[in-house]
Short mmCIF file of C-alpha atoms and ligand atoms in Angstrom, two decimals:
data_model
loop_
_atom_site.label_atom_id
_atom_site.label_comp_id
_atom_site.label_asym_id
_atom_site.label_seq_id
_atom_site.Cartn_x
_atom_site.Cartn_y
_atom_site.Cartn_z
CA UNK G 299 -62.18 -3.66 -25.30
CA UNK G 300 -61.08 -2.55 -28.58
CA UNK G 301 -58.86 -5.17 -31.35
CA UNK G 302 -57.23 -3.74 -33.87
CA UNK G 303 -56.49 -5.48 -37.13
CA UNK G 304 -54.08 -4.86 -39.95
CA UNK G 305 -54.79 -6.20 -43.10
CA UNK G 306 -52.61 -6.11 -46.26
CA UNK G 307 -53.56 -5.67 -49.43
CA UNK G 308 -51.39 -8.99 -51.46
CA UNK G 309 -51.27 -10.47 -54.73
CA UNK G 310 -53.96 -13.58 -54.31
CA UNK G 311 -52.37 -16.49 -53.28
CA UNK G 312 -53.88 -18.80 -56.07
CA UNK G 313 -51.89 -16.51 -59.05
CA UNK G 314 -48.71 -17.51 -60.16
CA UNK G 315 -46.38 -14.37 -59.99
CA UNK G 316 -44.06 -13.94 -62.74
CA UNK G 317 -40.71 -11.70 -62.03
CA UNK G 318 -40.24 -8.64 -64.23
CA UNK G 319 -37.95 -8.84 -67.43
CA UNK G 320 -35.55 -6.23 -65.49
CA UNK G 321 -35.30 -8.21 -62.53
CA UNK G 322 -36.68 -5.23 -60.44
CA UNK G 323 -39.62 -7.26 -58.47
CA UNK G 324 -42.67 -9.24 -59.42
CA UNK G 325 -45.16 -7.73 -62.14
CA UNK G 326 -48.89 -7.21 -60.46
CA UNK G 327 -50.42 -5.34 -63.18
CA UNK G 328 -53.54 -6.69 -63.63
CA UNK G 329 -53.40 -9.48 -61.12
CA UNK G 330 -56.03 -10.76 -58.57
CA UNK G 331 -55.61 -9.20 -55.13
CA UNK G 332 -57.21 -10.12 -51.80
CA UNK G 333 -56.24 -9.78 -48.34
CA UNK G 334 -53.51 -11.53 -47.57
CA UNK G 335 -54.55 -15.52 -45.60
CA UNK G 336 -53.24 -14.97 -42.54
CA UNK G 337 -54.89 -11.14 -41.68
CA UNK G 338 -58.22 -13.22 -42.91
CA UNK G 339 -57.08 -15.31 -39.90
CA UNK G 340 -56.72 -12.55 -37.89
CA UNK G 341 -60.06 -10.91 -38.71
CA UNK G 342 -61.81 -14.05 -37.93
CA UNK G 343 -60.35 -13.92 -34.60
CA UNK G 344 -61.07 -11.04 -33.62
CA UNK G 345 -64.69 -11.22 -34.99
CA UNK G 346 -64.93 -14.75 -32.27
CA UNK G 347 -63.40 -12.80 -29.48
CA UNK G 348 -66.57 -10.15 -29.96
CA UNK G 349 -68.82 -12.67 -30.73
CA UNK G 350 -67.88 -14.59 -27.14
CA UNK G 351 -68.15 -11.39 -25.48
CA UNK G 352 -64.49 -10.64 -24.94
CA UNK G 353 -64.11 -7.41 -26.65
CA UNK G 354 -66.67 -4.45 -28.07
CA UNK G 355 -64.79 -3.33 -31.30
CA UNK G 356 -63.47 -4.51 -34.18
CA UNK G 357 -61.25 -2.29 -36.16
CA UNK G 358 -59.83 -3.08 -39.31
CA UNK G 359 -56.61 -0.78 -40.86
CA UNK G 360 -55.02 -1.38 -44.11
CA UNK G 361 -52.21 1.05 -44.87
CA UNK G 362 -51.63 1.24 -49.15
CA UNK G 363 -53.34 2.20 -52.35
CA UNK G 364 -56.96 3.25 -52.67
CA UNK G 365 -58.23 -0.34 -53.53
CA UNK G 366 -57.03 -1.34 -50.33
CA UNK G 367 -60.41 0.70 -49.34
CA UNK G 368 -62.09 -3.62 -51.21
CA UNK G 369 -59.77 -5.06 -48.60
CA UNK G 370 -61.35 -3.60 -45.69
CA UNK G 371 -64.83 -3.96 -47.36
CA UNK G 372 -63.72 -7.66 -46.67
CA UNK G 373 -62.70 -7.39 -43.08
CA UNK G 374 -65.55 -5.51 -42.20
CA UNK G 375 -68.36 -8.38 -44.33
CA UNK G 376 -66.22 -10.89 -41.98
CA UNK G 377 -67.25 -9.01 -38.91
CA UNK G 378 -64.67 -5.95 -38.40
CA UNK G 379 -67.19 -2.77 -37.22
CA UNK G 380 -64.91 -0.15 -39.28
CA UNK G 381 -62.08 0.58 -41.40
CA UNK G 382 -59.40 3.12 -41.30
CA UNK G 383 -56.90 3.12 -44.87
CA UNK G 384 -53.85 5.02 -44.29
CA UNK G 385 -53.62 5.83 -48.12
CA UNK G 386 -50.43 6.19 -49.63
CA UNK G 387 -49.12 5.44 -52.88
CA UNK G 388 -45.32 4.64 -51.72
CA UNK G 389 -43.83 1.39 -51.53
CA UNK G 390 -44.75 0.58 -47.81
CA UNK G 391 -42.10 -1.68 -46.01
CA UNK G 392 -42.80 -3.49 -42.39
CA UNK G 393 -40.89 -0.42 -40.61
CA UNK G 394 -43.03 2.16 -42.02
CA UNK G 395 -46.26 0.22 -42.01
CA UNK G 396 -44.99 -0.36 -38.00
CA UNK G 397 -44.52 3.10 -37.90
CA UNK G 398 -48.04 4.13 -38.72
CA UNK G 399 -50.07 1.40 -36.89
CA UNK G 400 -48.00 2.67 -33.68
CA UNK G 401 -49.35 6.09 -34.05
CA UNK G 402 -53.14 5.12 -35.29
CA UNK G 403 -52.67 2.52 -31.81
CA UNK G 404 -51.57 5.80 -29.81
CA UNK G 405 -55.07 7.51 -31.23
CA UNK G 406 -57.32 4.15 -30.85
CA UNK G 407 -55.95 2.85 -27.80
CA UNK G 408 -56.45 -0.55 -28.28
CA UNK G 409 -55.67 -3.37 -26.19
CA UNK G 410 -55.00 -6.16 -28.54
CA UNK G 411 -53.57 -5.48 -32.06
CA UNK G 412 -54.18 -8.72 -33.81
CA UNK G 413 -51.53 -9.14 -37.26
CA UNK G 414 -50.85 -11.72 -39.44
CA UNK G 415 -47.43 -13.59 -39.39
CA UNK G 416 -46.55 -12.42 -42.60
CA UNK G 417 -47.48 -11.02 -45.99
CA UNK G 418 -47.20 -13.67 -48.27
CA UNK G 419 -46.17 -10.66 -51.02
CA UNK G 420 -43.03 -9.94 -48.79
CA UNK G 421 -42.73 -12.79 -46.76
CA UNK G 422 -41.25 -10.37 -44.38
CA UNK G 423 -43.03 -11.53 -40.72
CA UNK G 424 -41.47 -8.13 -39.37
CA UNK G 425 -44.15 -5.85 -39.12
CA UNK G 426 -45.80 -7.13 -35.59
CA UNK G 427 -42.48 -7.60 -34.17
CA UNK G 428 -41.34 -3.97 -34.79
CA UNK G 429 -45.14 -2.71 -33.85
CA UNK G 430 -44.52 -4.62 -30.22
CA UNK G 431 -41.10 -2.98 -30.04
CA UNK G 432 -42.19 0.36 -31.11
CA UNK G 433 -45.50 0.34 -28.67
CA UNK G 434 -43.31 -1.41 -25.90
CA UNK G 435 -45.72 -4.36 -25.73
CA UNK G 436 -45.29 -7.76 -24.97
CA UNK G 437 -45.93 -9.72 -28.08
CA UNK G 438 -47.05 -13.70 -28.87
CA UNK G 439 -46.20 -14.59 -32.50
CA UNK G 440 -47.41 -17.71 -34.67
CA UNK G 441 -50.23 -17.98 -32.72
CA UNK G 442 -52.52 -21.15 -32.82
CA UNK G 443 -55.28 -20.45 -30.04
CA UNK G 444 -55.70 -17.26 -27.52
CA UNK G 445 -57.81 -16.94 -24.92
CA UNK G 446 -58.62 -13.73 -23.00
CA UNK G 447 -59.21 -13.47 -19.19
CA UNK G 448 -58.89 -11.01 -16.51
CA UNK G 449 -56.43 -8.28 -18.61
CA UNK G 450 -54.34 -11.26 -19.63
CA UNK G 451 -54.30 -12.73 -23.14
CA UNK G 452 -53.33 -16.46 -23.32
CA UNK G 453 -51.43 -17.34 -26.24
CA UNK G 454 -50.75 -21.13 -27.85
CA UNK G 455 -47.89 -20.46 -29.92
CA UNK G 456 -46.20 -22.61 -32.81
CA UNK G 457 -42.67 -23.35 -32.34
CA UNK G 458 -40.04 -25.74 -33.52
CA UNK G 459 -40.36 -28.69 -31.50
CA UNK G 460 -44.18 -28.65 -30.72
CA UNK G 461 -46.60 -25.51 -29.11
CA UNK G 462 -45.43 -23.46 -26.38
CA UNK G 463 -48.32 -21.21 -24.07
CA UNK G 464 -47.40 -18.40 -22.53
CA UNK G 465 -49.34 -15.61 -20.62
CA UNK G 466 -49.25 -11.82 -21.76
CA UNK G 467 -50.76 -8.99 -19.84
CA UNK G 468 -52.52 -6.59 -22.02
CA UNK G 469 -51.95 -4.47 -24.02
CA UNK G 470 -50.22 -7.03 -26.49
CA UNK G 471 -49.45 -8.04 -29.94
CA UNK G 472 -50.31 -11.02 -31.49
CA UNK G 473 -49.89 -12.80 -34.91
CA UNK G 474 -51.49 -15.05 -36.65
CA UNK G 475 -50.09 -18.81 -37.63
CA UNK G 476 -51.81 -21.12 -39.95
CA UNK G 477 -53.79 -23.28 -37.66
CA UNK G 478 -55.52 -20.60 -35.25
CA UNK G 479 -58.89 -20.78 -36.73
CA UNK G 480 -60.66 -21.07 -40.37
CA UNK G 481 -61.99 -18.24 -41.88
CA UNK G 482 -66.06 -18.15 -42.49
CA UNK G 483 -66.94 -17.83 -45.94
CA UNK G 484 -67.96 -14.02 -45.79
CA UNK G 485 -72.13 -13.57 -47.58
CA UNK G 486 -73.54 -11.66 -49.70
CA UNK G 487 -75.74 -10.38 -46.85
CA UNK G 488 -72.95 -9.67 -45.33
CA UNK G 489 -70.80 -8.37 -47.89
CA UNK G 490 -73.94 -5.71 -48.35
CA UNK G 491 -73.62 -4.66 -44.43
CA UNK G 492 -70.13 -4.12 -44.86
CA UNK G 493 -71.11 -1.13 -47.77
CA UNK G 494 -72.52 0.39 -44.96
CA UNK G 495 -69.78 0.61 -42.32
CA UNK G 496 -67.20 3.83 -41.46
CA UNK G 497 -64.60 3.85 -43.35
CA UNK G 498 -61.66 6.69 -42.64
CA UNK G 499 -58.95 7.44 -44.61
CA UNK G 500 -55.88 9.27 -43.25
CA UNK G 501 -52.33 10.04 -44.73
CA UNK G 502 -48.99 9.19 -43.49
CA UNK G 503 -48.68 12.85 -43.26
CA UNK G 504 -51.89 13.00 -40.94
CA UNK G 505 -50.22 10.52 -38.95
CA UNK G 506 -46.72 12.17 -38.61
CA UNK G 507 -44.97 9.28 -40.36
CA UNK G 508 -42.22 9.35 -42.72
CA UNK G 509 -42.59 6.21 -45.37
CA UNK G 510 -39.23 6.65 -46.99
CA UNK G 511 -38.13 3.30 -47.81
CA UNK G 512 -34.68 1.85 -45.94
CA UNK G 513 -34.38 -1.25 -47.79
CA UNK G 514 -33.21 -1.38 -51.37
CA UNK G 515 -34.49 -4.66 -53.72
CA UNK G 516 -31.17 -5.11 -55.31
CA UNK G 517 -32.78 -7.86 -57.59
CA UNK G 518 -36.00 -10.64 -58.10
CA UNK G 519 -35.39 -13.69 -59.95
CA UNK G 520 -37.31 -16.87 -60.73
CA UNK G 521 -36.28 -19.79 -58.67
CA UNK G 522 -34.23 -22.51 -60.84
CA UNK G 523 -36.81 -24.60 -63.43
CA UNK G 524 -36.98 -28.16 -62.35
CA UNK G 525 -35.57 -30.28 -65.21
CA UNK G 526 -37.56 -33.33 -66.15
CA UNK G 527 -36.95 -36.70 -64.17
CA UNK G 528 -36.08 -39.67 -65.76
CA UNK G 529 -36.54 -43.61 -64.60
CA UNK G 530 -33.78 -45.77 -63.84
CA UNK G 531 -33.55 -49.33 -64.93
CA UNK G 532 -32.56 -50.77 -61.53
CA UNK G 533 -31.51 -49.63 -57.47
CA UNK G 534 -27.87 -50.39 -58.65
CA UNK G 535 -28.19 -47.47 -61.17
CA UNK G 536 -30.21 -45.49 -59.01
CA UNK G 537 -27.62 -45.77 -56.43
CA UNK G 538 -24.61 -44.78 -58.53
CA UNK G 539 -26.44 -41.61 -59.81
CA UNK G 540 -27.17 -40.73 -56.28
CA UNK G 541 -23.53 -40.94 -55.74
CA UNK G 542 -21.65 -39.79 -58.71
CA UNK G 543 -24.14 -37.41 -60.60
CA UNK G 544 -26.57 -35.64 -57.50
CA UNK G 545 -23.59 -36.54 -55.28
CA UNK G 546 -25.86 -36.86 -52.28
CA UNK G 547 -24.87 -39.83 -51.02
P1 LIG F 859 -44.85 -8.60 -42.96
O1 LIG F 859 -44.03 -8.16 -41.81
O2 LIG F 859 -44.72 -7.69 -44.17
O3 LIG F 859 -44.62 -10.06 -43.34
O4 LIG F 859 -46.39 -8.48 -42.54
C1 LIG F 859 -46.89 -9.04 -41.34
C2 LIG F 859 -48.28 -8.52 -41.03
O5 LIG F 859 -48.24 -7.10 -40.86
C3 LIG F 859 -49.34 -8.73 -42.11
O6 LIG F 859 -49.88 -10.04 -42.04
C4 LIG F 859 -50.35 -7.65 -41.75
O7 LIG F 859 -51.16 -8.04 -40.64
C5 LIG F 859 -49.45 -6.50 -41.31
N1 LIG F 859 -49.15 -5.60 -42.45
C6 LIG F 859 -48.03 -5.59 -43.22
N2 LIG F 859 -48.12 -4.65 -44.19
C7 LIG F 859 -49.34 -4.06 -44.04
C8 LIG F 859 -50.05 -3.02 -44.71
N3 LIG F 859 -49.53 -2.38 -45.77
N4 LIG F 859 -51.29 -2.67 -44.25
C9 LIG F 859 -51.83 -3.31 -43.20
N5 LIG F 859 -51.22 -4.29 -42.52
C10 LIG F 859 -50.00 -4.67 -42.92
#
């Protein structure tokens, strides 16, 4: 049984990003990028599921720039067999990238396609929804465990009030929450291996796809600075400032 695994290419989530002068989105030149936490998550999964025997291949694909080529490295020196980079040097939004994993998942045939929740760049959490729509799969986001048996996957899944389980017959989509595993810290043995696996690299053309963006960024800003807080003498005065200057009480 064959997993597939997107993993985006994101600004590293320890850098503070600063918004461009013009407004026009976030400025990455020269910033630290990784893969983005929760594909790591996904990764790892997928790598446990071989590792108990539940499925033969691991196959990472990372749709983007040529660096995304280090982002795979990573996948595979966490335990992904190969990568496939759909190079492109457009801005890729969750339809397109949807878009293209449908028709490399029409090629590979896979019967799991394991994403993250959401690219902490975009903070979209669109792309495996429109992939399970597109492939006309049944899909468990926010996932916190999943367990494979008999053609069935069995998802734990995060919601609102608590966890919620429910039983999907393969092939399916799944994403990634927070709490599904802990990513091993990949080694430098392992990193090494990784030099060594396939890596393909197709077009959107290749593929069939048109990229064209649909969604317009109209404008990026800073969220508001936080002024300074100040201490209050007594409750009294705390209590009329609560009142008549936050006025949220
Ligand atoms: P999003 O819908 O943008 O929040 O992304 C959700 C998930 O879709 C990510 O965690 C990845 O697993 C996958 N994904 C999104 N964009 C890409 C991309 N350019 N290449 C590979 N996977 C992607």
């Amino acid at each position: 049984m064959k997993v597939l695994v997107p993993v985006k290419r994101v600004v590293d989530y320890n850098v503070k990003v600063r918004v461009k002068s013009d407004g026009t989105g976030v400025d990455i030149a020269n910033v630290k990028m990784s893969m983005n936490p929760f594909d790591e998550i996904a990764v790892e999964e997928a790598t446990r599921l071989k590792e108990a025997g539940k499925v033969t291949e691991v196959v990472a694909v990372s749709c983007g720039v040529t660096q995304c080529q280090e982002t795979l490295r990573t996948a595979m020196a966490i335990g992904a067999d190969r990568g496939i980079l759909v190079e492109s040097d457009a801005e890729l939004q969750p339809l397109a990238v949807a878009k293209l994993l449908k028709a490399l998942a029409d090629k590979e045939q896979p019967q799991l396609i394991i994403l993250g929740k959401q690219a902490i760049d975009d903070d979209c959490n669109q792309t495996g929804q429109m992939l399970a729509a597109l492939l006309g799969w049944p899909q468990a986001t926010f996932a916190s465990k999943v367990t494979l048996e008999d053609g069935k996957a069995t998802v734990t899944r995060e919601v609102d009030g608590g966890l919620e389980t429910v039983a999907l017959q393969l092939p399916a989509i799944v994403t990634t929450d927070l709490r599904l595993n802990e990513p091993r810290y990949v080694t430098l043995p392992n990193i090494m291996k990784a030099k060594k696996k396939p890596l393909e690299t197709v077009k959107p053309a290749d593929l069939g796809v048109d990229v064209a963006p649909r969604v317009k960024t109209l404008k990026v800003a800073e969220p508001p600075k936080r002024s300074a807080g100040i201490k209050v003498p007594d409750v009294a005065t705390l209590v009329g400032k609560l009142k008549n200057e936050a006025k949220v009480i």
